[in-house]
Backbone as JSON Lines, residues from 0, in Angstrom:
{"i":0,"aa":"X","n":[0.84,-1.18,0.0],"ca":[0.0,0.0,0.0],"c":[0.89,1.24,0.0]}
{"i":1,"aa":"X","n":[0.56,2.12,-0.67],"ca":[1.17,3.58,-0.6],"c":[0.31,4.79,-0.44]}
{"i":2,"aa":"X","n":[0.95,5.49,0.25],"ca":[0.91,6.4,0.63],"c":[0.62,7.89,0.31]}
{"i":3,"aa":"X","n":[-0.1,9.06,0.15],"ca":[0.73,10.08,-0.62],"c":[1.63,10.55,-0.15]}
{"i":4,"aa":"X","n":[2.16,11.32,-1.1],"ca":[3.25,12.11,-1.08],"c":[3.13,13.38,-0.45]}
{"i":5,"aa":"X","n":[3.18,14.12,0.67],"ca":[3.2,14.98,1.54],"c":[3.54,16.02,0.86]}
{"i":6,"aa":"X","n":[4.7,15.97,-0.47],"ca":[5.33,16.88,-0.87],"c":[4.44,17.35,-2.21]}
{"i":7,"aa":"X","n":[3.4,16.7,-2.2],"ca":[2.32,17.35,-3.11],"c":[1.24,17.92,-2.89]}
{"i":8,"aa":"X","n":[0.64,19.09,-4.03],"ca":[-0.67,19.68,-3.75],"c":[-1.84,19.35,-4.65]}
{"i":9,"aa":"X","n":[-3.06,19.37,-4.23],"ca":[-3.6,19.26,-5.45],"c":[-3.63,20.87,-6.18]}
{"i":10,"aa":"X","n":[-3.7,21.15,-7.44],"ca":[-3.6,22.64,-7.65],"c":[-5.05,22.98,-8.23]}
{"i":11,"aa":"X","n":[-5.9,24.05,-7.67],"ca":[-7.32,23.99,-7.75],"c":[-7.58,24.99,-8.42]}
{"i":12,"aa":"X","n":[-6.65,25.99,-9.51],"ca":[-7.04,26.69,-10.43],"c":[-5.86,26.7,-11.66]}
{"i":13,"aa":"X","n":[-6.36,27.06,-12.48],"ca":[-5.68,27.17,-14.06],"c":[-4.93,27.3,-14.0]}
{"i":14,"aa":"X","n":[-3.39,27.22,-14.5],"ca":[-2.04,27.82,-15.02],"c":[-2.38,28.28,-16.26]}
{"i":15,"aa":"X","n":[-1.46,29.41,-16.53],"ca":[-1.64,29.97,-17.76],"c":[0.05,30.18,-18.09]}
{"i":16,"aa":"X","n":[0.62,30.2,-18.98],"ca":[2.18,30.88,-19.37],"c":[1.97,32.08,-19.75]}
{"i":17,"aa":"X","n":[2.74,32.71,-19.31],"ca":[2.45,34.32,-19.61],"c":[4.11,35.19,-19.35]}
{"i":18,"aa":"X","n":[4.26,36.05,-19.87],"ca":[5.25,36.57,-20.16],"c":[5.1,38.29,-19.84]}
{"i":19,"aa":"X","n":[5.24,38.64,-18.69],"ca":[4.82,39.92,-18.51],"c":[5.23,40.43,-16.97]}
{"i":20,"aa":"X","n":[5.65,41.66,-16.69],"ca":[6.51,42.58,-15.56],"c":[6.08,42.24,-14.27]}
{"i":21,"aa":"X","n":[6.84,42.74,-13.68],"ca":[6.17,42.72,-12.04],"c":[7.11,43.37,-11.07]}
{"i":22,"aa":"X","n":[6.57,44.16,-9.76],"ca":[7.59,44.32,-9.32],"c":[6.85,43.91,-7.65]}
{"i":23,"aa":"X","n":[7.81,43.79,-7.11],"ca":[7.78,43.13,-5.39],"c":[8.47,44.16,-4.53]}
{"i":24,"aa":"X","n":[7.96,43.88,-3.33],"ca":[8.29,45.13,-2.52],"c":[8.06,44.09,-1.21]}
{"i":25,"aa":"X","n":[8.9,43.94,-0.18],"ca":[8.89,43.13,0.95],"c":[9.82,43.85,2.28]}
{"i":26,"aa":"X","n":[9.36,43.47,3.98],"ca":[10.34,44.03,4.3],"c":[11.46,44.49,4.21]}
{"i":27,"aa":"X","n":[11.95,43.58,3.59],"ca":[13.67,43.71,3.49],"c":[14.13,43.24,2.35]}
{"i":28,"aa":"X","n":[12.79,43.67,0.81],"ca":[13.4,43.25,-0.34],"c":[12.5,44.23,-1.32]}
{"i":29,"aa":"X","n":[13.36,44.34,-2.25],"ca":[12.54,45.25,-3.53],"c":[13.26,44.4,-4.83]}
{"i":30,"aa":"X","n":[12.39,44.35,-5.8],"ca":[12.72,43.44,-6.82],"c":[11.78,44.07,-7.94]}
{"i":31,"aa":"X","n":[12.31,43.43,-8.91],"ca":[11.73,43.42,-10.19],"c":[11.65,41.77,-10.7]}
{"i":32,"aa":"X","n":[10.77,41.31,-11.91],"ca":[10.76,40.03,-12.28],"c":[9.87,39.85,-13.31]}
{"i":33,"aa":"X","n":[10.03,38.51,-14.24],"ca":[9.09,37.91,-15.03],"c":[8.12,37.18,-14.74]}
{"i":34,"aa":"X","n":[7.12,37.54,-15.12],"ca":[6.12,36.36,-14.64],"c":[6.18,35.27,-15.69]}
{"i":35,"aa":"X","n":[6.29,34.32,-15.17],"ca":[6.05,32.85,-16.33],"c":[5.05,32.27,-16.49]}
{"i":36,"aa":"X","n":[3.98,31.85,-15.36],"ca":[2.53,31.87,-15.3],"c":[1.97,32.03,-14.3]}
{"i":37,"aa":"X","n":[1.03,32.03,-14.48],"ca":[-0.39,33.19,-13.72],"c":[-1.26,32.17,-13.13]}
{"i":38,"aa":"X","n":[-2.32,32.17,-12.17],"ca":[-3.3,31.64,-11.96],"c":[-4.12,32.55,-10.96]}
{"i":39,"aa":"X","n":[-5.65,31.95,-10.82],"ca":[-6.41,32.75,-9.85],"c":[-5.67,33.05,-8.3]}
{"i":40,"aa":"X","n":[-4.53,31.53,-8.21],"ca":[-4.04,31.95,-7.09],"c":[-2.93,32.22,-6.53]}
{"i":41,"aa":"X","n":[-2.3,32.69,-7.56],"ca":[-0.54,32.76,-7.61],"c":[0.25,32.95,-9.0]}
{"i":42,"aa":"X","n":[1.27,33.06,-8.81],"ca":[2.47,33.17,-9.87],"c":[3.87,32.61,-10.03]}
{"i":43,"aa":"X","n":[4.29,31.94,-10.82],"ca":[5.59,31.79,-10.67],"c":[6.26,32.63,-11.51]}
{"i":44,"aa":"X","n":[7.73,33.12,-11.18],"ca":[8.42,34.49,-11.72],"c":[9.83,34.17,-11.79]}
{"i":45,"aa":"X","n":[10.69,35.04,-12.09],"ca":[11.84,34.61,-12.36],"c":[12.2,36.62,-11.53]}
{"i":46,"aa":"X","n":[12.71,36.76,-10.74],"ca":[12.98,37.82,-9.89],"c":[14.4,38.33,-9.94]}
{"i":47,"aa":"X","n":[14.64,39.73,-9.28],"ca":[15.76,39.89,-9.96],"c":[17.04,39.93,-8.11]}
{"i":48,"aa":"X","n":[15.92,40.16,-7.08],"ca":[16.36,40.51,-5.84],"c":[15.89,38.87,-5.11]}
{"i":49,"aa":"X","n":[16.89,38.5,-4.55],"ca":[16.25,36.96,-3.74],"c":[15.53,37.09,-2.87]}
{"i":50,"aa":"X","n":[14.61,36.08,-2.66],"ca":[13.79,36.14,-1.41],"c":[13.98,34.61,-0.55]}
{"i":51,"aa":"X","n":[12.74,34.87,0.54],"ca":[12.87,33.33,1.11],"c":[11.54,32.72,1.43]}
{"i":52,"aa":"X","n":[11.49,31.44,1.29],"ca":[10.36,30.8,1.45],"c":[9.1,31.4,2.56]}
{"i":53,"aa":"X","n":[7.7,31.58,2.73],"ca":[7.78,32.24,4.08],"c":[7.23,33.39,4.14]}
{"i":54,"aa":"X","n":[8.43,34.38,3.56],"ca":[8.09,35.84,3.17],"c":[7.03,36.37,2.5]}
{"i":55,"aa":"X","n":[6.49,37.54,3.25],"ca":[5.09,38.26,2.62],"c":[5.97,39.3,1.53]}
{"i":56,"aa":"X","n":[4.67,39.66,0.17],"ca":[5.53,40.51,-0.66],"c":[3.96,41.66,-1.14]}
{"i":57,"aa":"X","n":[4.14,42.31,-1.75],"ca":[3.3,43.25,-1.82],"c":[3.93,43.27,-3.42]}
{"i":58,"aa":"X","n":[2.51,42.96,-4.34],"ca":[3.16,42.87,-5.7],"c":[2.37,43.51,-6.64]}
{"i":59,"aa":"X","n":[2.86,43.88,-7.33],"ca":[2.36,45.05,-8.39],"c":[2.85,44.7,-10.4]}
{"i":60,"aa":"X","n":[1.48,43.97,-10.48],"ca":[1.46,42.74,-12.0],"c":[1.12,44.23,-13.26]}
{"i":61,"aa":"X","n":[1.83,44.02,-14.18],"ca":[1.77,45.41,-15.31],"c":[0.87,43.8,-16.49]}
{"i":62,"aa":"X","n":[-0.44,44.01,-16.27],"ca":[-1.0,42.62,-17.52],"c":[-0.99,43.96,-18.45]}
{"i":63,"aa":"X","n":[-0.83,42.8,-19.51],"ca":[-0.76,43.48,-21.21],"c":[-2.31,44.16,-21.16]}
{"i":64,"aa":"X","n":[-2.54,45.37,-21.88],"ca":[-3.58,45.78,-22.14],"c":[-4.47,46.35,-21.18]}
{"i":65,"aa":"X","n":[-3.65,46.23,-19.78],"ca":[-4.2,47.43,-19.06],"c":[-3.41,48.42,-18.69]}
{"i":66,"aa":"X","n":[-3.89,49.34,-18.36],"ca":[-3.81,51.1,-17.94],"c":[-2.9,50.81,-17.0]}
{"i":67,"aa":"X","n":[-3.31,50.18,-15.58],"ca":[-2.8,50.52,-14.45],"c":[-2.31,49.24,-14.0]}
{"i":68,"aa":"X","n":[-1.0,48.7,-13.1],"ca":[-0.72,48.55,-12.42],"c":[-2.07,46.95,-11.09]}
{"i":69,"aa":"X","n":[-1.74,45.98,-11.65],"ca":[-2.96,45.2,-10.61],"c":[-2.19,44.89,-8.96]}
{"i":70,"aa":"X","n":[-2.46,45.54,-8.5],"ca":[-1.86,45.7,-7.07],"c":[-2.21,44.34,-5.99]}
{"i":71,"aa":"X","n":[-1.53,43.82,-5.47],"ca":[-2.03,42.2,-4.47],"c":[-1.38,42.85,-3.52]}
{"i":72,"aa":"X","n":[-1.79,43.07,-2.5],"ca":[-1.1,43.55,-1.22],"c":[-0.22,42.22,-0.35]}
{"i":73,"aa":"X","n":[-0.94,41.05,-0.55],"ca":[-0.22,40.65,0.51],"c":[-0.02,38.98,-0.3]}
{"i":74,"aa":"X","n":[1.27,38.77,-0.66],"ca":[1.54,37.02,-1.45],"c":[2.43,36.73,-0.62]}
{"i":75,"aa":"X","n":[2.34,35.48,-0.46],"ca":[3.47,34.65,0.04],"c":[4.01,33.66,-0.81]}
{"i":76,"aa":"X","n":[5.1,33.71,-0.19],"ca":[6.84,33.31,-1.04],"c":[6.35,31.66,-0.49]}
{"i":77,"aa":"X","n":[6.27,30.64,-1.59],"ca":[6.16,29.63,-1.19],"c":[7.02,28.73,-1.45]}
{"i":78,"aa":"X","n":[7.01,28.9,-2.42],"ca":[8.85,28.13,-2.79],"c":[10.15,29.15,-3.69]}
{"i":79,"aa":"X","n":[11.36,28.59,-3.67],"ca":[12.62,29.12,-3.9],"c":[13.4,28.34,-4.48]}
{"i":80,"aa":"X","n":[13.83,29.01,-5.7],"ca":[14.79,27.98,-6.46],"c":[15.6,29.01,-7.16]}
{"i":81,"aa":"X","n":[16.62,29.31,-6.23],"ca":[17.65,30.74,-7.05],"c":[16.83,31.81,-6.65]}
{"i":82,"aa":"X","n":[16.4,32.56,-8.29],"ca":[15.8,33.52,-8.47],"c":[14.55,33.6,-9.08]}
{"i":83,"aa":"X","n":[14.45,32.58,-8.74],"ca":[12.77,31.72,-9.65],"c":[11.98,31.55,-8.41]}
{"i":84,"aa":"X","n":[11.01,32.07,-7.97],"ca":[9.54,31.47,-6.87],"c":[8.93,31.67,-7.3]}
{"i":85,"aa":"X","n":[7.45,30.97,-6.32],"ca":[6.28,30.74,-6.28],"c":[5.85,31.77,-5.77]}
{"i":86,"aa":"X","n":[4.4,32.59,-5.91],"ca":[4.04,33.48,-5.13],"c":[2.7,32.72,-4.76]}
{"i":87,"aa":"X","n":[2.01,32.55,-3.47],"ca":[0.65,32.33,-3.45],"c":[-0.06,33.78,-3.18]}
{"i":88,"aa":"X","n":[-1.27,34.12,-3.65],"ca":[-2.24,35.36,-3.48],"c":[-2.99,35.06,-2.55]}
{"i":89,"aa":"X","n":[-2.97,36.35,-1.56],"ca":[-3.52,36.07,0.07],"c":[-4.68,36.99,-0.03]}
{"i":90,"aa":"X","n":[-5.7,36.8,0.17],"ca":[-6.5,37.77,0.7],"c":[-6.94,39.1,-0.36]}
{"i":91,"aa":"X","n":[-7.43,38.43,-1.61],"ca":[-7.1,39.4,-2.59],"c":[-8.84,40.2,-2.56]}
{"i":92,"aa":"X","n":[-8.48,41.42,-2.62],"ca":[-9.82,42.24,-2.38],"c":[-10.26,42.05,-3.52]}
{"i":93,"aa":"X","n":[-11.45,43.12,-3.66],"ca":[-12.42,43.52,-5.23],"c":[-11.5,43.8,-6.27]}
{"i":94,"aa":"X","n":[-11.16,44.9,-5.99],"ca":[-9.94,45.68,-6.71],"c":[-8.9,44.78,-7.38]}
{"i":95,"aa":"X","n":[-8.2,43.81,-6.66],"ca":[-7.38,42.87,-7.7],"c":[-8.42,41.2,-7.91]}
{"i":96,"aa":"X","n":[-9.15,41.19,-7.37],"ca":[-9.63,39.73,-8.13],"c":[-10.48,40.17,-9.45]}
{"i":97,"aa":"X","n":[-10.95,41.41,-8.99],"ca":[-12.02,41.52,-10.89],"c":[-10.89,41.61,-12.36]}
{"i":98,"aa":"X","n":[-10.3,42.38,-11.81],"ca":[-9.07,42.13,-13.31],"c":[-8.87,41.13,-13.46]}
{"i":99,"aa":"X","n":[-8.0,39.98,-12.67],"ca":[-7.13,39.0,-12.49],"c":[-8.05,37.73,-12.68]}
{"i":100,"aa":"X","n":[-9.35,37.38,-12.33],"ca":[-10.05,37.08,-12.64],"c":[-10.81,37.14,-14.31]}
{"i":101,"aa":"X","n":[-10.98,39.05,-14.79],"ca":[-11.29,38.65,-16.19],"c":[-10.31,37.96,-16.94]}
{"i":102,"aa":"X","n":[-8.6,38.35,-16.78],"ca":[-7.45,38.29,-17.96],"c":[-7.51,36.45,-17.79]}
{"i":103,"aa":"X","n":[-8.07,36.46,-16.61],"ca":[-7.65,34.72,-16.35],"c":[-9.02,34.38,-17.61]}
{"i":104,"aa":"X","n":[-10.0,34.39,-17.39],"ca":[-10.87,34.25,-18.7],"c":[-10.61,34.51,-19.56]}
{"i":105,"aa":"X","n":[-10.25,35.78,-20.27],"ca":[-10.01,35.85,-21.02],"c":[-8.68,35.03,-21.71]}
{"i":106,"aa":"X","n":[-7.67,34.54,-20.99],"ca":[-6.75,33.38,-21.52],"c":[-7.58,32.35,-21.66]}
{"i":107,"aa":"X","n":[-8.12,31.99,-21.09],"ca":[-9.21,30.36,-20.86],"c":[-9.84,30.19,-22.44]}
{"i":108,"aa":"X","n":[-10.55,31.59,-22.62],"ca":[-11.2,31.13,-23.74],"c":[-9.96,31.35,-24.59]}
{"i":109,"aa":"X","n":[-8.87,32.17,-25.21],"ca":[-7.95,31.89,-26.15],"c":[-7.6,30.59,-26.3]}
{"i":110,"aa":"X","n":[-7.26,30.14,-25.3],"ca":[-6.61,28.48,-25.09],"c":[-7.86,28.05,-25.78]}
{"i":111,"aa":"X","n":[-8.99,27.72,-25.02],"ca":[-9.78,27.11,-25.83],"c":[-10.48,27.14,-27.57]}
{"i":112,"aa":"X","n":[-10.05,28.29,-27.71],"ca":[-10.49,28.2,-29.48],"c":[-9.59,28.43,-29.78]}
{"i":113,"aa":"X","n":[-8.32,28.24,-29.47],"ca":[-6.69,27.95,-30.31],"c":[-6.87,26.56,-30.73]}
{"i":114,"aa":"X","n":[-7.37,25.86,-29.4],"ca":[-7.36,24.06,-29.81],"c":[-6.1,24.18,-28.38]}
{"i":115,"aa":"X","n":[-5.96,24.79,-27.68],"ca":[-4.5,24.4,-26.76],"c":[-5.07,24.01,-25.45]}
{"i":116,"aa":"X","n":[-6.06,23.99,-25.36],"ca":[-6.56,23.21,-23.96],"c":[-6.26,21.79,-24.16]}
{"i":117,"aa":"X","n":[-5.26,21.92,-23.11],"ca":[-4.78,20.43,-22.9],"c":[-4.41,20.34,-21.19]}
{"i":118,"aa":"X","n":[-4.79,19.25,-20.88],"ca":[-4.68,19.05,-18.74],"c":[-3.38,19.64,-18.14]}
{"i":119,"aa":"X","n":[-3.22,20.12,-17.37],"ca":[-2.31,21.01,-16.53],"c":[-1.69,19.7,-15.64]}
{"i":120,"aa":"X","n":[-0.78,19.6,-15.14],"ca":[-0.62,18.96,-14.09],"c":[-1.49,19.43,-12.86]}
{"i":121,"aa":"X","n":[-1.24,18.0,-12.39],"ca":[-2.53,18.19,-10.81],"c":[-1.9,18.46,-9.55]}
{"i":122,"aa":"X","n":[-0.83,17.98,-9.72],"ca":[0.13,18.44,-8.6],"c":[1.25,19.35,-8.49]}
{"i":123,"aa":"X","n":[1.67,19.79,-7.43],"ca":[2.9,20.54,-7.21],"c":[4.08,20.29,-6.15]}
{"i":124,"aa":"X","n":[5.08,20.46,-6.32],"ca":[6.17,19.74,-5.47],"c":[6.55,20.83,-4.69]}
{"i":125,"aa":"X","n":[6.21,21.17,-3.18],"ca":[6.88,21.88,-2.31],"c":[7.61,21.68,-1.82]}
């Protein structure tokens, strides 16, 4: 009989790949970075200042095709690999889930009438 794996999650919203700015602002860190993909509940990035697992960040996403700036006050640093993390989205008000929420649709349906909807992985390795 086996077991699961402790070191997995199930992941309960979309990944998307995406290619677009960001900047982080933390006690004792200020950064700039790429986002690589997006979801309703997080990001993974490629950063330019290190952080550590743990850490709260206050992040500020530039999505293509808008005006302003989508502000998340409060993500946590969930994993670390160099200059590459995870961000999870904590507590996200009106103000950043209605954007982040449409652009996430609005990828959903591209994927889907490209023909590129294809299964995401289900898990994640912390």
């Amino acid at each position: 009989m086996t077991t699961p794996n402790s070191r997995f999650v199930h992941r309960t919203h979309a990944r998307f790949p995406v290619h677009f700015s960001l900047m982080y602002l933390g006690q004792s860190v200020i950064g700039q970075g790429i986002v690589r993909e997006v979801s309703g509940a997080g990001c993974q990035l490629l950063g330019t200042a290190p952080v550590s697992a743990g850490t709260t960040l206050s992040v500020r996403l530039a999505f293509p095709n808008c005006q302003k700036p989508l502000v998340i006050k409060h993500a946590t640093v969930k994993w670390v690999k160099g200059l590459e993390f995870g961000l999870a989205f904590e507590d996200l008000d009106e103000q950043a889930r209605m954007p982040l929420q449409a652009m996430l649709h609005e990828m959903l349906a591209k994927r889907r009438y490209s023909g590129l909807a294809k299964p995401q992985p289900t898990s994640l390795s912390v």
